[in-house]
Amino acid sequence: MSFTTKDVVLKEDRPKTLLLQKHSDYLASYGLNKDDYEYCMTEYLRMSGIYWSLTAMELMGQSSRMPKEDIIEFITQCQDSESGGISASIGHDPHILYTLSAVQVLAMYDRLDAVDIEGIVRYIVSLQQEDGSFYGDKWGEIDTRFSFCAVMCLSLLQRLDAIDINKTVEFVLSCMNFDGGFGSKPGSESHAGLIYCCVGTLSICKRMDALHADELAWWLCERQLPSGGLNGRPEKLPDLCYSWWVMSSLSMLNRIHWVDKKSLEEFILACQDNETGGFSDRPGDITDPFHTLFGLAGLSLLGNTSIKPVNPTYCMPQETIDRLKLKPQILQI
Amino acid sequence: MHGRVKVRTSEEEKARKEKERNEKLKIFKHAMQKIQIKRKECTLDKELLELTGNVLSSNPDIYTLWNIRRDILQLFKKSNDNIEEMSQVYNAELHLTEYCLKINPKSYCAWHQREWVLLTRDDPDWQKELELCNTYLKLDERNFHTWDYRRFVVSQCKPSLKDEFDYTTEKLMDNFSNYSAWHYRSKMLVELYPDRKGGRPIEDSHHKHELKMVQNAAFTDPDDTSAWFYQRWLLGAVKTTIDLVNYTVTPTKNTFAFSKHVDKNYVSAKTKLLINNCVVNGEWVSCTGNCYDVLWIFQHSTPITKKINIKVEYEIDNGQKQIIQGVECKEMFYIGKNQIKFERNYSEAVIEELKDQLESCRQLLNLEPDSKWTMLTTTIFLHCIDAKAYHTEAIQNLQKLKVIDKLRAGYYDDLIAKWCIEKQLCSDYENADLALKFSFPSPVSSLPYLQYYSYCDSVDLSNQQLTSNIFPSLIVLQHCKKLSLENNNLTTMKNFPDLDLVELNLLGNEKLDRNEIELFTKKYNFNIIY
Ligand SMILES: [Zn+2]
């Protein structure tokens, strides 16, 4: 059996400069047509969609192009008065994923007063289990993503004291693997996205010391492929969103210099669509707000100065994190 | 959002697609509306089950619809005692999830629904589920959802661990390039074959066996990375301990440095400072203010004078007590250094195996001198077998790797620094010098093990490639008076730690802003050279 590395080849005619204006136009018009097929079919994750678009706009200094008051009104309508949680959209059920997205959006707008904060705290507290893990909602799915949502959300609300932090950390550490990485639950294979969630949780809980930093960071830098792009697991194709999951983790580990920044930047720029605007997962694919945020945020981590600094733990503008006086931990080397 | 290629289509085609989508959208919206109405009316019936099922079969990620279905199924169960009928309802639900997983094998919702059904019904057929996993893993051996589901099923029906271990062997024999299988194997290996006697993670003969198997895999396809990660883990699977590496006692400050991060409970339970054979009581404070730290400050009111007897009693991992005698290196400046070593503790048998494999690696490297993984493995073997004896060769290899594997040059740089510092530490811990100076063939950009040098009063970090990023780490230099950062890549003085310095040398950092340094100078009363 002969082995070939899974990767892509960047074409000569790819975008090589950052098309900021196009991206801002793309996001500003996204969802203007409420009957757009794509838009309607993604209603079940609308709240996260708003977070992706707004954060991307904030990083470009263009957030005034988003309908602020409508968004805040929408969020208040999505809060469930009984559980306190927030849903993806009106008519959908509350879930920790969308509760976090809503809190992130309100934090950026400095309008956390618009929702019932005690309700959100109550909701998140209700989802923590005896072993420190978190349910995503009352139906009992467990995932380290939800642990991250919980601590990120509560820290943005200055209420991290409401849950058992030691147990939260203990559960996340029980998901550590032979390669120093993390999966979605104990026993699950390492995956760059879940590594970001687990490292982020430890960063907020100030327990970065518990990581096997050298092993983990080596595994992360081995995600870089000859094209410059990063994959999320060994022997997988590169994908733009992994430039965020991997690079933010490496930033928290203070080892961002373990990847080649120049070729990664070229890969990210190649994922832009110079006709429609926006970024896609790989060069030549259809763009979406999710990859547009992670493309911009990745470039920001790489030091691109036409984008505002992004905080690697929260994936929000550093200025918001500073305003809230949050100090997520970065590992010292 | 993933893997959708943008295709150019004719106007005609576009219009046709648009029309098709509009039709679909109409049906979708109508169904969603109907679902919402029925839910509001609390009409949790078969029709609603059908409606949600229809939408989910092409959109399995609409989580709220699964929630509705669970509500309905729970209601059915409450009002129906006919086990057979309920069994059919649950079977249909499993069927739906299977249908959805065919469309999207990575649908979190569909997988979770399947788990929920099996945990809710009274007659789960776990064997059947295990077979489903086998089938799915044949179709995609890397789908982590399927592997997770398999672990869930295994946790319920509890086949023997050995069976699952053998399953990974089988999968790997099919294709060594299966990281998921290596991962699963690592979990079971330490459970099945721990080294109970020696306290190592893996029992000797199995450690050897795995090393052989992984070498076989790696040599089959040196460019496939899966096996190499497993191998690297096997090489690191040794017993590790937490050590007290040094302590420094002066009239103003007492510090204790550990090889790993430890918390206050650990430090206060394991460490006793004795002055003239009397235990000193006091308070432990971490150097950075974090709960876990590598350097702890001990605050007490016992006076430290000349020519006193200072020693520390430290309880090591196996419960034994270690006495570390302090030496008065200069007047009223007592240092206790422990024996340090960085070698890994392999058994004789494993060392023999490593030596064998090193030979094969070297032969392979002769044939393909530019093979990254062969070069890296050779280098790791050299370091594991005898870091001191092979130091020069290992460092030379890492230098070559910087060229062969350019993307990760930064990683190799830091590994070179780490190994060089390990080597220097071993000799620095054998002399009584209070000064630190690095003079390696290549400059360092990171400072691992810096707490091992916390006793130094003079620290020369000049002519390295340090950036301002390292400032927070300098906090462990609690006894440093003279610090040189001359000729580095500092860019800002932000985050410079609070140290009791007498002199700080910042010369030759071209990117440092003079105004910023002047402001910095006003804040501190030590001599700043710039
Ligand atoms: Zn992606």
mmCIF file of N, CA and C in Angstrom, chain B residues 323-431:
data_model
loop_
_atom_site.group_PDB
_atom_site.id
_atom_site.type_symbol
_atom_site.label_atom_id
_atom_site.label_comp_id
_atom_site.label_asym_id
_atom_site.label_seq_id
_atom_site.Cartn_x
_atom_site.Cartn_y
_atom_site.Cartn_z
ATOM 1 N N ILE B 323 16.705 13.873 52.720
ATOM 2 C CA ILE B 323 17.255 15.041 53.417
ATOM 3 C C ILE B 323 18.152 15.793 52.450
ATOM 4 N N ILE B 324 17.881 17.049 52.271
ATOM 5 C CA ILE B 324 18.730 17.851 51.381
ATOM 6 C C ILE B 324 19.440 18.893 52.240
ATOM 7 N N GLN B 325 20.753 18.739 52.349
ATOM 8 C CA GLN B 325 21.556 19.600 53.216
ATOM 9 C C GLN B 325 21.833 20.934 52.520
ATOM 10 N N GLY B 326 21.650 22.032 53.232
ATOM 11 C CA GLY B 326 21.940 23.352 52.678
ATOM 12 C C GLY B 326 23.408 23.709 52.849
ATOM 13 N N VAL B 327 23.925 24.494 51.936
ATOM 14 C CA VAL B 327 25.323 24.936 51.999
ATOM 15 C C VAL B 327 25.322 26.466 51.984
ATOM 16 N N GLU B 328 26.145 27.066 52.854
ATOM 17 C CA GLU B 328 26.206 28.535 52.882
ATOM 18 C C GLU B 328 27.150 28.993 51.771
ATOM 19 N N CYS B 329 26.582 29.297 50.609
ATOM 20 C CA CYS B 329 27.406 29.604 49.433
ATOM 21 C C CYS B 329 28.064 30.961 49.541
ATOM 22 N N LYS B 330 27.370 31.917 50.071
ATOM 23 C CA LYS B 330 28.019 33.146 50.501
ATOM 24 C C LYS B 330 27.332 33.534 51.796
ATOM 25 N N GLU B 331 27.802 34.583 52.437
ATOM 26 C CA GLU B 331 27.331 34.861 53.781
ATOM 27 C C GLU B 331 25.800 34.941 53.871
ATOM 28 N N MET B 332 25.221 34.132 54.725
ATOM 29 C CA MET B 332 23.779 34.091 54.980
ATOM 30 C C MET B 332 22.959 33.809 53.713
ATOM 31 N N PHE B 333 23.547 33.038 52.819
ATOM 32 C CA PHE B 333 22.870 32.679 51.557
ATOM 33 C C PHE B 333 23.020 31.161 51.411
ATOM 34 N N TYR B 334 22.002 30.447 51.846
ATOM 35 C CA TYR B 334 22.082 28.982 51.895
ATOM 36 C C TYR B 334 21.358 28.369 50.702
ATOM 37 N N ILE B 335 22.035 27.414 50.084
ATOM 38 C CA ILE B 335 21.402 26.738 48.952
ATOM 39 C C ILE B 335 21.419 25.229 49.174
ATOM 40 N N GLY B 336 20.323 24.593 48.899
ATOM 41 C CA GLY B 336 20.286 23.135 48.906
ATOM 42 C C GLY B 336 19.935 22.668 47.510
ATOM 43 N N LYS B 337 20.838 21.897 46.929
ATOM 44 C CA LYS B 337 20.548 21.379 45.588
ATOM 45 C C LYS B 337 20.329 19.888 45.680
ATOM 46 N N ASN B 338 19.293 19.417 45.067
ATOM 47 C CA ASN B 338 19.029 17.990 45.030
ATOM 48 C C ASN B 338 19.788 17.393 43.854
ATOM 49 N N GLN B 339 19.849 16.069 43.812
ATOM 50 C CA GLN B 339 20.408 15.448 42.613
ATOM 51 C C GLN B 339 19.341 15.525 41.535
ATOM 52 N N ILE B 340 19.730 15.959 40.360
ATOM 53 C CA ILE B 340 18.728 16.016 39.301
ATOM 54 C C ILE B 340 19.146 15.103 38.154
ATOM 55 N N LYS B 341 18.153 14.567 37.487
ATOM 56 C CA LYS B 341 18.462 13.823 36.273
ATOM 57 C C LYS B 341 17.269 13.885 35.349
ATOM 58 N N PHE B 342 17.564 13.847 34.070
ATOM 59 C CA PHE B 342 16.504 13.945 33.078
ATOM 60 C C PHE B 342 16.348 12.654 32.292
ATOM 61 N N GLU B 343 17.226 11.673 32.587
ATOM 62 C CA GLU B 343 17.130 10.408 31.862
ATOM 63 C C GLU B 343 15.801 9.736 32.171
ATOM 64 N N ARG B 344 15.324 9.007 31.185
ATOM 65 C CA ARG B 344 14.097 8.256 31.416
ATOM 66 C C ARG B 344 14.451 6.880 31.970
ATOM 67 N N ASN B 345 13.598 6.414 32.853
ATOM 68 C CA ASN B 345 13.845 5.139 33.526
ATOM 69 C C ASN B 345 13.241 3.967 32.777
ATOM 70 N N TYR B 346 13.955 3.467 31.776
ATOM 71 C CA TYR B 346 13.449 2.270 31.095
ATOM 72 C C TYR B 346 14.001 1.042 31.782
ATOM 73 N N SER B 347 13.333 -0.083 31.549
ATOM 74 C CA SER B 347 13.888 -1.335 32.055
ATOM 75 C C SER B 347 15.003 -1.774 31.110
ATOM 76 N N GLU B 348 15.836 -2.684 31.587
ATOM 77 C CA GLU B 348 16.930 -3.210 30.765
ATOM 78 C C GLU B 348 16.395 -3.756 29.437
ATOM 79 N N ALA B 349 15.314 -4.523 29.541
ATOM 80 C CA ALA B 349 14.771 -5.181 28.350
ATOM 81 C C ALA B 349 14.343 -4.155 27.308
ATOM 82 N N VAL B 350 13.704 -3.095 27.759
ATOM 83 C CA VAL B 350 13.247 -2.082 26.819
ATOM 84 C C VAL B 350 14.425 -1.344 26.208
ATOM 85 N N ILE B 351 15.439 -1.075 27.024
ATOM 86 C CA ILE B 351 16.638 -0.411 26.507
ATOM 87 C C ILE B 351 17.267 -1.250 25.379
ATOM 88 N N GLU B 352 17.333 -2.563 25.605
ATOM 89 C CA GLU B 352 17.891 -3.444 24.574
ATOM 90 C C GLU B 352 17.100 -3.307 23.277
ATOM 91 N N GLU B 353 15.767 -3.302 23.429
ATOM 92 C CA GLU B 353 14.898 -3.169 22.267
ATOM 93 C C GLU B 353 15.156 -1.825 21.554
ATOM 94 N N LEU B 354 15.301 -0.773 22.335
ATOM 95 C CA LEU B 354 15.540 0.547 21.748
ATOM 96 C C LEU B 354 16.855 0.566 20.982
ATOM 97 N N LYS B 355 17.873 -0.103 21.544
ATOM 98 C CA LYS B 355 19.172 -0.134 20.875
ATOM 99 C C LYS B 355 19.063 -0.859 19.531
ATOM 100 N N ASP B 356 18.316 -1.948 19.544
ATOM 101 C CA ASP B 356 18.077 -2.690 18.291
ATOM 102 C C ASP B 356 17.427 -1.795 17.247
ATOM 103 N N GLN B 357 16.380 -1.090 17.720
ATOM 104 C CA GLN B 357 15.622 -0.264 16.788
ATOM 105 C C GLN B 357 16.446 0.922 16.297
ATOM 106 N N LEU B 358 17.314 1.425 17.173
ATOM 107 C CA LEU B 358 18.190 2.518 16.750
ATOM 108 C C LEU B 358 19.048 2.055 15.578
ATOM 109 N N GLU B 359 19.546 0.813 15.691
ATOM 110 C CA GLU B 359 20.362 0.271 14.605
ATOM 111 C C GLU B 359 19.575 0.255 13.287
ATOM 112 N N SER B 360 18.344 -0.262 13.342
ATOM 113 C CA SER B 360 17.533 -0.334 12.119
ATOM 114 C C SER B 360 17.260 1.058 11.573
ATOM 115 N N CYS B 361 16.993 1.977 12.470
ATOM 116 C CA CYS B 361 16.731 3.349 12.040
ATOM 117 C C CYS B 361 17.934 3.934 11.320
ATOM 118 N N ARG B 362 19.107 3.668 11.889
ATOM 119 C CA ARG B 362 20.323 4.208 11.278
ATOM 120 C C ARG B 362 20.536 3.633 9.885
ATOM 121 N N GLN B 363 20.215 2.336 9.763
ATOM 122 C CA GLN B 363 20.361 1.717 8.434
ATOM 123 C C GLN B 363 19.402 2.363 7.440
ATOM 124 N N LEU B 364 18.170 2.551 7.884
ATOM 125 C CA LEU B 364 17.169 3.155 7.013
ATOM 126 C C LEU B 364 17.572 4.579 6.642
ATOM 127 N N LEU B 365 18.143 5.252 7.602
ATOM 128 C CA LEU B 365 18.559 6.641 7.385
ATOM 129 C C LEU B 365 19.696 6.716 6.373
ATOM 130 N N ASN B 366 20.532 5.674 6.362
ATOM 131 C CA ASN B 366 21.598 5.629 5.364
ATOM 132 C C ASN B 366 21.029 5.587 3.960
ATOM 133 N N LEU B 367 19.922 4.843 3.815
ATOM 134 C CA LEU B 367 19.292 4.719 2.503
ATOM 135 C C LEU B 367 18.547 5.997 2.128
ATOM 136 N N GLU B 368 17.864 6.583 3.114
ATOM 137 C CA GLU B 368 17.068 7.786 2.844
ATOM 138 C C GLU B 368 17.431 8.885 3.828
ATOM 139 N N PRO B 369 18.536 9.571 3.583
ATOM 140 C CA PRO B 369 19.034 10.531 4.572
ATOM 141 C C PRO B 369 18.101 11.721 4.798
ATOM 142 N N ASP B 370 17.146 11.957 3.883
ATOM 143 C CA ASP B 370 16.272 13.113 4.044
ATOM 144 C C ASP B 370 14.889 12.750 4.565
ATOM 145 N N SER B 371 14.745 11.528 5.077
ATOM 146 C CA SER B 371 13.432 11.136 5.579
ATOM 147 C C SER B 371 13.216 11.732 6.969
ATOM 148 N N LYS B 372 12.267 12.635 7.050
ATOM 149 C CA LYS B 372 12.015 13.354 8.306
ATOM 150 C C LYS B 372 11.752 12.416 9.473
ATOM 151 N N TRP B 373 10.802 11.501 9.276
ATOM 152 C CA TRP B 373 10.385 10.686 10.415
ATOM 153 C C TRP B 373 11.475 9.725 10.861
ATOM 154 N N THR B 374 12.248 9.223 9.915
ATOM 155 C CA THR B 374 13.348 8.340 10.297
ATOM 156 C C THR B 374 14.392 9.139 11.081
ATOM 157 N N MET B 375 14.674 10.331 10.595
ATOM 158 C CA MET B 375 15.659 11.191 11.270
ATOM 159 C C MET B 375 15.186 11.564 12.676
ATOM 160 N N LEU B 376 13.916 11.951 12.760
ATOM 161 C CA LEU B 376 13.386 12.367 14.069
ATOM 162 C C LEU B 376 13.410 11.194 15.049
ATOM 163 N N THR B 377 12.990 10.017 14.563
ATOM 164 C CA THR B 377 12.951 8.856 15.453
ATOM 165 C C THR B 377 14.349 8.466 15.899
ATOM 166 N N THR B 378 15.288 8.468 14.953
ATOM 167 C CA THR B 378 16.674 8.168 15.316
ATOM 168 C C THR B 378 17.107 9.101 16.444
ATOM 169 N N THR B 379 16.781 10.363 16.282
ATOM 170 C CA THR B 379 17.204 11.367 17.249
ATOM 171 C C THR B 379 16.562 11.134 18.615
ATOM 172 N N ILE B 380 15.281 10.816 18.596
ATOM 173 C CA ILE B 380 14.594 10.567 19.871
ATOM 174 C C ILE B 380 15.183 9.321 20.547
ATOM 175 N N PHE B 381 15.471 8.298 19.746
ATOM 176 C CA PHE B 381 16.113 7.098 20.300
ATOM 177 C C PHE B 381 17.433 7.461 20.966
ATOM 178 N N LEU B 382 18.242 8.235 20.266
ATOM 179 C CA LEU B 382 19.548 8.621 20.813
ATOM 180 C C LEU B 382 19.357 9.294 22.163
ATOM 181 N N HIS B 383 18.397 10.203 22.214
ATOM 182 C CA HIS B 383 18.163 10.947 23.444
ATOM 183 C C HIS B 383 17.658 10.019 24.560
ATOM 184 N N CYS B 384 16.795 9.084 24.181
ATOM 185 C CA CYS B 384 16.225 8.184 25.194
ATOM 186 C C CYS B 384 17.247 7.190 25.723
ATOM 187 N N ILE B 385 18.109 6.707 24.847
ATOM 188 C CA ILE B 385 19.049 5.663 25.262
ATOM 189 C C ILE B 385 20.162 6.234 26.140
ATOM 190 N N ASP B 386 20.777 7.326 25.681
ATOM 191 C CA ASP B 386 21.830 7.946 26.492
ATOM 192 C C ASP B 386 22.008 9.405 26.070
ATOM 193 N N ALA B 387 21.255 10.275 26.690
ATOM 194 C CA ALA B 387 21.224 11.684 26.279
ATOM 195 C C ALA B 387 22.608 12.319 26.361
ATOM 196 N N LYS B 388 23.374 11.938 27.378
ATOM 197 C CA LYS B 388 24.692 12.560 27.565
ATOM 198 C C LYS B 388 25.659 12.119 26.473
ATOM 199 N N ALA B 389 25.757 10.819 26.301
ATOM 200 C CA ALA B 389 26.745 10.292 25.350
ATOM 201 C C ALA B 389 26.428 10.714 23.924
ATOM 202 N N TYR B 390 25.159 10.775 23.586
ATOM 203 C CA TYR B 390 24.778 11.069 22.199
ATOM 204 C C TYR B 390 24.408 12.531 21.978
ATOM 205 N N HIS B 391 24.698 13.379 22.958
ATOM 206 C CA HIS B 391 24.226 14.765 22.875
ATOM 207 C C HIS B 391 24.581 15.449 21.551
ATOM 208 N N THR B 392 25.849 15.397 21.187
ATOM 209 C CA THR B 392 26.293 16.121 19.998
ATOM 210 C C THR B 392 25.573 15.617 18.749
ATOM 211 N N GLU B 393 25.492 14.285 18.629
ATOM 212 C CA GLU B 393 24.837 13.718 17.443
ATOM 213 C C GLU B 393 23.359 14.108 17.389
ATOM 214 N N ALA B 394 22.710 14.054 18.546
ATOM 215 C CA ALA B 394 21.284 14.379 18.594
ATOM 216 C C ALA B 394 21.042 15.829 18.193
ATOM 217 N N ILE B 395 21.879 16.715 18.697
ATOM 218 C CA ILE B 395 21.700 18.140 18.364
ATOM 219 C C ILE B 395 21.964 18.375 16.873
ATOM 220 N N GLN B 396 22.991 17.701 16.346
ATOM 221 C CA GLN B 396 23.268 17.833 14.907
ATOM 222 C C GLN B 396 22.057 17.382 14.087
ATOM 223 N N ASN B 397 21.458 16.280 14.508
ATOM 224 C CA ASN B 397 20.266 15.794 13.795
ATOM 225 C C ASN B 397 19.142 16.818 13.827
ATOM 226 N N LEU B 398 18.940 17.422 14.988
ATOM 227 C CA LEU B 398 17.864 18.415 15.084
ATOM 228 C C LEU B 398 18.144 19.603 14.167
ATOM 229 N N GLN B 399 19.412 19.950 14.058
ATOM 230 C CA GLN B 399 19.769 21.034 13.123
ATOM 231 C C GLN B 399 19.398 20.652 11.693
ATOM 232 N N LYS B 400 19.657 19.371 11.347
ATOM 233 C CA LYS B 400 19.302 18.905 9.994
ATOM 234 C C LYS B 400 17.789 18.912 9.825
ATOM 235 N N LEU B 401 17.074 18.516 10.876
ATOM 236 C CA LEU B 401 15.610 18.478 10.785
ATOM 237 C C LEU B 401 15.030 19.863 10.517
ATOM 238 N N LYS B 402 15.696 20.882 11.040
ATOM 239 C CA LYS B 402 15.228 22.255 10.787
ATOM 240 C C LYS B 402 15.198 22.550 9.301
ATOM 241 N N VAL B 403 16.081 21.891 8.566
ATOM 242 C CA VAL B 403 16.137 22.105 7.114
ATOM 243 C C VAL B 403 15.151 21.180 6.388
ATOM 244 N N ILE B 404 15.149 19.895 6.782
ATOM 245 C CA ILE B 404 14.277 18.920 6.115
ATOM 246 C C ILE B 404 12.807 19.241 6.361
ATOM 247 N N ASP B 405 12.502 19.657 7.572
ATOM 248 C CA ASP B 405 11.109 19.867 7.977
ATOM 249 C C ASP B 405 10.947 21.341 8.379
ATOM 250 N N LYS B 406 11.093 22.197 7.377
ATOM 251 C CA LYS B 406 11.167 23.647 7.620
ATOM 252 C C LYS B 406 9.968 24.212 8.382
ATOM 253 N N LEU B 407 8.780 23.643 8.117
ATOM 254 C CA LEU B 407 7.570 24.199 8.734
ATOM 255 C C LEU B 407 7.662 24.220 10.256
ATOM 256 N N ARG B 408 8.408 23.258 10.800
ATOM 257 C CA ARG B 408 8.465 23.125 12.244
ATOM 258 C C ARG B 408 9.833 23.511 12.823
ATOM 259 N N ALA B 409 10.525 24.416 12.127
ATOM 260 C CA ALA B 409 11.851 24.838 12.586
ATOM 261 C C ALA B 409 11.788 25.376 14.017
ATOM 262 N N GLY B 410 10.739 26.082 14.346
ATOM 263 C CA GLY B 410 10.587 26.659 15.690
ATOM 264 C C GLY B 410 10.528 25.586 16.764
ATOM 265 N N TYR B 411 9.880 24.473 16.432
ATOM 266 C CA TYR B 411 9.798 23.356 17.377
ATOM 267 C C TYR B 411 11.193 22.774 17.626
ATOM 268 N N TYR B 412 11.926 22.550 16.527
ATOM 269 C CA TYR B 412 13.264 21.970 16.688
ATOM 270 C C TYR B 412 14.184 22.913 17.460
ATOM 271 N N ASP B 413 14.042 24.218 17.217
ATOM 272 C CA ASP B 413 14.834 25.193 17.969
ATOM 273 C C ASP B 413 14.608 25.036 19.465
ATOM 274 N N ASP B 414 13.343 24.927 19.841
ATOM 275 C CA ASP B 414 13.035 24.821 21.265
ATOM 276 C C ASP B 414 13.482 23.489 21.852
ATOM 277 N N LEU B 415 13.450 22.434 21.016
ATOM 278 C CA LEU B 415 13.903 21.136 21.496
ATOM 279 C C LEU B 415 15.421 21.147 21.708
ATOM 280 N N ILE B 416 16.110 21.814 20.791
ATOM 281 C CA ILE B 416 17.565 21.963 20.958
ATOM 282 C C ILE B 416 17.851 22.695 22.268
ATOM 283 N N ALA B 417 17.134 23.798 22.492
ATOM 284 C CA ALA B 417 17.346 24.577 23.717
ATOM 285 C C ALA B 417 17.091 23.700 24.948
ATOM 286 N N LYS B 418 16.011 22.937 24.897
ATOM 287 C CA LYS B 418 15.641 22.120 26.047
ATOM 288 C C LYS B 418 16.732 21.095 26.370
ATOM 289 N N TRP B 419 17.183 20.411 25.346
ATOM 290 C CA TRP B 419 18.192 19.376 25.576
ATOM 291 C C TRP B 419 19.529 19.983 26.006
ATOM 292 N N CYS B 420 19.872 21.136 25.437
ATOM 293 C CA CYS B 420 21.124 21.793 25.837
ATOM 294 C C CYS B 420 21.041 22.236 27.297
ATOM 295 N N ILE B 421 19.897 22.786 27.676
ATOM 296 C CA ILE B 421 19.745 23.255 29.055
ATOM 297 C C ILE B 421 19.760 22.068 30.023
ATOM 298 N N GLU B 422 19.131 20.966 29.632
ATOM 299 C CA GLU B 422 19.176 19.758 30.480
ATOM 300 C C GLU B 422 20.623 19.355 30.742
ATOM 301 N N LYS B 423 21.419 19.393 29.681
ATOM 302 C CA LYS B 423 22.813 18.959 29.818
ATOM 303 C C LYS B 423 23.575 19.925 30.729
ATOM 304 N N GLN B 424 23.371 21.221 30.478
ATOM 305 C CA GLN B 424 24.087 22.200 31.295
ATOM 306 C C GLN B 424 23.658 22.130 32.761
ATOM 307 N N LEU B 425 22.376 21.899 32.986
ATOM 308 C CA LEU B 425 21.877 21.824 34.360
ATOM 309 C C LEU B 425 22.617 20.749 35.146
ATOM 310 N N CYS B 426 22.836 19.592 34.500
ATOM 311 C CA CYS B 426 23.494 18.498 35.195
ATOM 312 C C CYS B 426 24.870 18.916 35.676
ATOM 313 N N SER B 427 25.601 19.695 34.883
ATOM 314 C CA SER B 427 26.916 20.113 35.363
ATOM 315 C C SER B 427 26.801 21.298 36.328
ATOM 316 N N ASP B 428 25.853 22.206 36.061
ATOM 317 C CA ASP B 428 25.694 23.340 36.983
ATOM 318 C C ASP B 428 25.277 22.894 38.384
ATOM 319 N N TYR B 429 24.595 21.762 38.463
ATOM 320 C CA TYR B 429 24.171 21.292 39.783
ATOM 321 C C TYR B 429 25.296 20.581 40.518
ATOM 322 N N GLU B 430 26.442 20.436 39.835
ATOM 323 C CA GLU B 430 27.557 19.801 40.515
ATOM 324 C C GLU B 430 28.569 20.812 41.027
ATOM 325 N N ASN B 431 28.426 22.075 40.638
ATOM 326 C CA ASN B 431 29.341 23.073 41.183
ATOM 327 C C ASN B 431 28.580 24.080 42.037
#
